Short mmCIF file of C-alpha atoms in Angstrom, two decimals:
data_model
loop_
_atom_site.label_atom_id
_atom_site.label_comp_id
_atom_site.label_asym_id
_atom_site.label_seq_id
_atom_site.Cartn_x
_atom_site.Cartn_y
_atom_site.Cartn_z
CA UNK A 29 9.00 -10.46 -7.54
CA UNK A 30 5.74 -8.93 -7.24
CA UNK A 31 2.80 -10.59 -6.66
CA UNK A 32 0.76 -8.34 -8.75
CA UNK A 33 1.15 -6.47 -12.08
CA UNK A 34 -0.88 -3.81 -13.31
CA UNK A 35 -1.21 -2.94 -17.21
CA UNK A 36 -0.76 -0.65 -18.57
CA UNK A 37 1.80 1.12 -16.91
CA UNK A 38 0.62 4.66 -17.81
CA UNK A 39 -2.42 5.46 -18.89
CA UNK A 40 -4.08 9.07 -20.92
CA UNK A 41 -7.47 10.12 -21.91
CA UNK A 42 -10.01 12.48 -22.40
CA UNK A 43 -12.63 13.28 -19.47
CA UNK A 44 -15.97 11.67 -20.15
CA UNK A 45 -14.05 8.35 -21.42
CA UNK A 46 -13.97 5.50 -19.45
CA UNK A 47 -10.61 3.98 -18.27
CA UNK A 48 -9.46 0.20 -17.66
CA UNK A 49 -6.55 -1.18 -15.92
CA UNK A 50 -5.89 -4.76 -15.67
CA UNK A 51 -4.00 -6.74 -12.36
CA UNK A 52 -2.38 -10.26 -12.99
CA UNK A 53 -1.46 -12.17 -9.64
CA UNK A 54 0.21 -15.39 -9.36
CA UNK A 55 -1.00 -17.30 -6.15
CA UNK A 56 -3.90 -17.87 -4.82
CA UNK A 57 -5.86 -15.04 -2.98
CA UNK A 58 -8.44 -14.59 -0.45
CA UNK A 59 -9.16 -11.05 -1.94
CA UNK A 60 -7.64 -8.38 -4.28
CA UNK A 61 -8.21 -4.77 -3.32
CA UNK A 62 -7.65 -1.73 -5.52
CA UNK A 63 -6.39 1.34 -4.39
CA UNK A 64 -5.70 5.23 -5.68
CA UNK A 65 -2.92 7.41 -4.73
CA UNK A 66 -2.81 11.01 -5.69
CA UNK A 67 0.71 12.27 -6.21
CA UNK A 68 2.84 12.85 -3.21
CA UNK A 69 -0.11 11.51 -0.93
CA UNK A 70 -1.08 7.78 0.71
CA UNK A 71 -3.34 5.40 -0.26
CA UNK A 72 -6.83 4.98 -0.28
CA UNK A 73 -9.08 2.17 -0.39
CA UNK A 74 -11.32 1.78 -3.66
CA UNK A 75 -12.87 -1.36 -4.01
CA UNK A 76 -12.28 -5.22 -2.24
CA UNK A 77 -13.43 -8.27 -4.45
CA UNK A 78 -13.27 -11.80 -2.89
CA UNK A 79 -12.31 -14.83 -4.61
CA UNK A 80 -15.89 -16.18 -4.58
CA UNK A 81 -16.80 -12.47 -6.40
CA UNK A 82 -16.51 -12.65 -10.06
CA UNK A 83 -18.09 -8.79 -10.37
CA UNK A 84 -18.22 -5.97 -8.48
CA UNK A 85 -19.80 -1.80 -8.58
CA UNK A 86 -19.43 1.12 -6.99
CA UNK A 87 -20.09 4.03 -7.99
CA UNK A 88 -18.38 4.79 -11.40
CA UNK A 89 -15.82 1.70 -10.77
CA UNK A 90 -16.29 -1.77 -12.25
CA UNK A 91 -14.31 -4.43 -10.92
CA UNK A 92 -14.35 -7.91 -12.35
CA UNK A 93 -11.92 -10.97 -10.96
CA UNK A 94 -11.26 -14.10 -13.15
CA UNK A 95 -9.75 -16.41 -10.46
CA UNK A 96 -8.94 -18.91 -13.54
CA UNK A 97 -6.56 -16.50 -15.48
CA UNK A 98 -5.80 -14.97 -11.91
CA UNK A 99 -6.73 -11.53 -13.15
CA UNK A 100 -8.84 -7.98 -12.08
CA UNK A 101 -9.42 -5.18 -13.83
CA UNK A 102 -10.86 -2.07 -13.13
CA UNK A 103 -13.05 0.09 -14.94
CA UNK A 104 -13.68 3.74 -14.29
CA UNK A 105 -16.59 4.95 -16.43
CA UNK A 106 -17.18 8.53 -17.07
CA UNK A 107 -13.53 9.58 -16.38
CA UNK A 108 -13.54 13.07 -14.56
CA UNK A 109 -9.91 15.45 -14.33
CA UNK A 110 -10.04 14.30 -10.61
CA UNK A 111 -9.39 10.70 -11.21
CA UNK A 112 -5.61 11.31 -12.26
CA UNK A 113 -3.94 9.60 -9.89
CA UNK A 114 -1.99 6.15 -9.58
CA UNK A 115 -3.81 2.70 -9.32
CA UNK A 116 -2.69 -0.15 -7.77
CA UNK A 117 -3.79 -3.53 -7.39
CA UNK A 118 -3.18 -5.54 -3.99
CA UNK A 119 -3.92 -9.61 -3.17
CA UNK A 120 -4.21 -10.80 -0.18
CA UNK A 121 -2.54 -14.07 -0.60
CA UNK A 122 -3.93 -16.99 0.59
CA UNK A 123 -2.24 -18.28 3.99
CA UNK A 124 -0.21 -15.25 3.99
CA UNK A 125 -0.58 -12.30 6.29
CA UNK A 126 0.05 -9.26 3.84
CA UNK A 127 -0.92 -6.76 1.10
CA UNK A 128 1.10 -7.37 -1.16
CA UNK A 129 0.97 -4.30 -4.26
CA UNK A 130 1.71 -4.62 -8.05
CA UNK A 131 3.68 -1.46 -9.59
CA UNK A 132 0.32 0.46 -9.97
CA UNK A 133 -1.25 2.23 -13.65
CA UNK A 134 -0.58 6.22 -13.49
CA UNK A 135 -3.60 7.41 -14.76
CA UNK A 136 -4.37 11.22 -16.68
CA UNK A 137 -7.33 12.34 -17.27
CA UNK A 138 -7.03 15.32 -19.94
CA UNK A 139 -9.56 17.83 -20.04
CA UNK B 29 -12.03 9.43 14.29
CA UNK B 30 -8.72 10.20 13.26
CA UNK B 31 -6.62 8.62 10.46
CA UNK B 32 -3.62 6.95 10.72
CA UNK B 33 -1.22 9.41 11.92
CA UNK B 34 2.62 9.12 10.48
CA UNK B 35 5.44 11.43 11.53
CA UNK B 36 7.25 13.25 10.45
CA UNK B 37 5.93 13.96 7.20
CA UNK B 38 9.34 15.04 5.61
CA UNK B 39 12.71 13.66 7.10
CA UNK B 40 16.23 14.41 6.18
CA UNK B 41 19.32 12.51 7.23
CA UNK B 42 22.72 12.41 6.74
CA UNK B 43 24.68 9.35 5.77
CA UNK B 44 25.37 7.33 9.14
CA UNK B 45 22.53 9.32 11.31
CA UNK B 46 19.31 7.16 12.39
CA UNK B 47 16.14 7.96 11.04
CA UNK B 48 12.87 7.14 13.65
CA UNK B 49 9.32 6.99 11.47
CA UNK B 50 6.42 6.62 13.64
CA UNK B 51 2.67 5.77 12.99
CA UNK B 52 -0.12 5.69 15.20
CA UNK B 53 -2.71 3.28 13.72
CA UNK B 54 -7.14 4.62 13.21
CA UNK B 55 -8.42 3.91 16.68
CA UNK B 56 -9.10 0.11 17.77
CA UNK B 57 -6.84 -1.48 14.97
CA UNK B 58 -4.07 -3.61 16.17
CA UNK B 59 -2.59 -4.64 12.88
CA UNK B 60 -0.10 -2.60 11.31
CA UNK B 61 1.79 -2.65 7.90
CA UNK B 62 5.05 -0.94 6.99
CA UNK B 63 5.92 -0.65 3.24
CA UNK B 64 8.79 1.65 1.25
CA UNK B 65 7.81 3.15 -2.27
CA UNK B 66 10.70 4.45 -5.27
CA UNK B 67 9.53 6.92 -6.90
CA UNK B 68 7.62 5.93 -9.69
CA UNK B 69 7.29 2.61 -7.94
CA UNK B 70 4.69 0.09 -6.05
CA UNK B 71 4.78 -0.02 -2.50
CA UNK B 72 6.92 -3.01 -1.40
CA UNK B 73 6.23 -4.60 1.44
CA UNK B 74 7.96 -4.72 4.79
CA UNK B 75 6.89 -5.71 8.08
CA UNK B 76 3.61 -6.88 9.76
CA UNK B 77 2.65 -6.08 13.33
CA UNK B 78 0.22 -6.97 15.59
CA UNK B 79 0.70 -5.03 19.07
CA UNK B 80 4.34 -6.30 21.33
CA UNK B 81 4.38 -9.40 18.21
CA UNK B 82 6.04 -8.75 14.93
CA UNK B 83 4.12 -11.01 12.48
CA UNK B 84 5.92 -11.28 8.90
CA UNK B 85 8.95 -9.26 8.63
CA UNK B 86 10.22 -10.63 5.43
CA UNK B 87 9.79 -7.65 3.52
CA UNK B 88 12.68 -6.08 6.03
CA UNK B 89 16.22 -6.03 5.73
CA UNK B 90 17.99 -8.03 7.82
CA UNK B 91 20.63 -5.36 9.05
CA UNK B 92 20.36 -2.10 10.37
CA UNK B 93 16.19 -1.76 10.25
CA UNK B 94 13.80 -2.43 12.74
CA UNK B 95 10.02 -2.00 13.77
CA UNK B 96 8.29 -2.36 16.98
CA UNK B 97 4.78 -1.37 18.59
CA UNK B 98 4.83 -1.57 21.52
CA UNK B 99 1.49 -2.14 24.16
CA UNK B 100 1.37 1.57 24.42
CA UNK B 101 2.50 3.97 21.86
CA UNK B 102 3.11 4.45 18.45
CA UNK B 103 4.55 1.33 15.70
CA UNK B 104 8.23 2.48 14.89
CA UNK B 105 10.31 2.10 12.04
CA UNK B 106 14.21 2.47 12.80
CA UNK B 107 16.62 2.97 10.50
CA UNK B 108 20.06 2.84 11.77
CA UNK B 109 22.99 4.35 9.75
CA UNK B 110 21.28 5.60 7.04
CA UNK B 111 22.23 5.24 3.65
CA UNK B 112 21.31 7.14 0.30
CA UNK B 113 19.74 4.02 -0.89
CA UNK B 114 17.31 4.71 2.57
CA UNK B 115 15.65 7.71 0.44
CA UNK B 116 12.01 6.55 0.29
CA UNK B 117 8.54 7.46 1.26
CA UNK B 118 7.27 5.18 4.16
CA UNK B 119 4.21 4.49 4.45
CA UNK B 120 2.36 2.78 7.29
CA UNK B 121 -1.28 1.24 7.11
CA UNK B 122 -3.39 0.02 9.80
CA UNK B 123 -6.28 -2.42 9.75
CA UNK B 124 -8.82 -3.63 12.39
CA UNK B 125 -8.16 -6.96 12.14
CA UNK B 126 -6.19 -9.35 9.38
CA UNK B 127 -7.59 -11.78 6.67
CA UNK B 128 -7.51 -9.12 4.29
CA UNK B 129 -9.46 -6.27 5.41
CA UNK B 130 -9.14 -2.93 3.70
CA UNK B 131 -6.34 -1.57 5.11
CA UNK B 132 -6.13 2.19 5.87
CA UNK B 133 -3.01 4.49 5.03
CA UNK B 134 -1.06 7.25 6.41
CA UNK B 135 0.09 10.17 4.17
CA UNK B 136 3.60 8.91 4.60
CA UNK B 137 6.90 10.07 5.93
CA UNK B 138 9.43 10.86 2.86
CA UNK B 139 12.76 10.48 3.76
CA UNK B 140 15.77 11.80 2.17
CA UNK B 141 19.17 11.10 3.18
CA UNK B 142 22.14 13.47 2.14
#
């Protein structure tokens, strides 16, 4: 099964709102990474929080990391049209040598 | 500095035919990552390879797929007689070095197999 989960699984708003997606793991981690993907394209790199990190900013993202409830979210403040995409959460598992991705938040952003 | 480079973007096979995915990693990484995504789905690991060494294959199945990357050249993904289950994007990702740094992607190769 996957390692990590992403809630919810689809996700609508208006622009200007802010948007949060939560990640639950289920080993330990070194670090979990979120990334975007825009329809029909690859992925890119948002964000990297280490297990020692319990908070982390940039830009208009917010990522937090509770290593106790092994959970991340991800908070997008000030939601703009171009920020519909997919989201996916990835941990870096501890002793392991891989990404390994949950099943990713599709995210719209209504105008 | 170019991206990681994957190609052919678009691929179409017919049942039995071999399908040959190639990705040539940023410039001076040496790690590479193969995963499969549905649509509508997460990207699912495959393989892990560092150059002439695969790493962590478990992702792979056992029969009729293999990667390489070699000392020179692009990382490959085989597929030997393709099936409709095959139909996939591929994507590739390369990363300087492991212990979980960001790891940069290609824009994919979609396959389809009629």
């Amino acid at each position: 099964s996957q390692q990590g989960e992403e809630d919810p699984q689809a996700l609508s708003i208006q622009e200007g709102e802010n948007a949060t997606m939560n990640c639950s793991y289920k080993t330990s981690i070194n670090n979990l990474q979120w990334y975007r993907q825009n329809s029909g394209r690859g992925l890119v790199h948002l964000i990297l929080i280490r297990s020692n990190e319990r908070e982390k900013h940039s830009g208009r993202l917010r990522v937090t990391l509770d290593t106790s409830k092994k959970s991340s979210s991800l908070l997008i403040t000030a939601s703009r049209a171009a920020d519909t995409a997919s989201y996916f959460c990835a941990t870096f598992v501890r002793g392991a040598q891989k990404l390994v991705f949950g099943q990713g938040t599709r995210l719209t952003i209504n105008p | 500095n170019a991206g990681v480079m994957q190609n052919p973007r678009h691929l179409v096979r017919r049942r039995g035919q071999e399908a040959r995915l190639r990705c040539s990693p940023m410039k001076g990484h040496s790690h590479v990552y193969w995963y499969r995504q549905l649509p509508e789905e997460g990207l699912k690991f495959m393989v892990y390879l560092q150059k002439e060494n695969i790493i962590d294959e478990s992702g792979m199945p056992k029969e009729r797929f293999s990667a390489e990357f070699p000392k020179e050249g692009p990382s490959i993904l085989r597929i030997q007689q393709v099936v409709r289950g095959d139909s996939a994007a591929y994507f590739c990702a390369s990363s300087p070095r492991d212990r979980g740094r960001p790891a940069f992607f290609g824009q994919g190769t979609r396959l389809t197999v009629v």
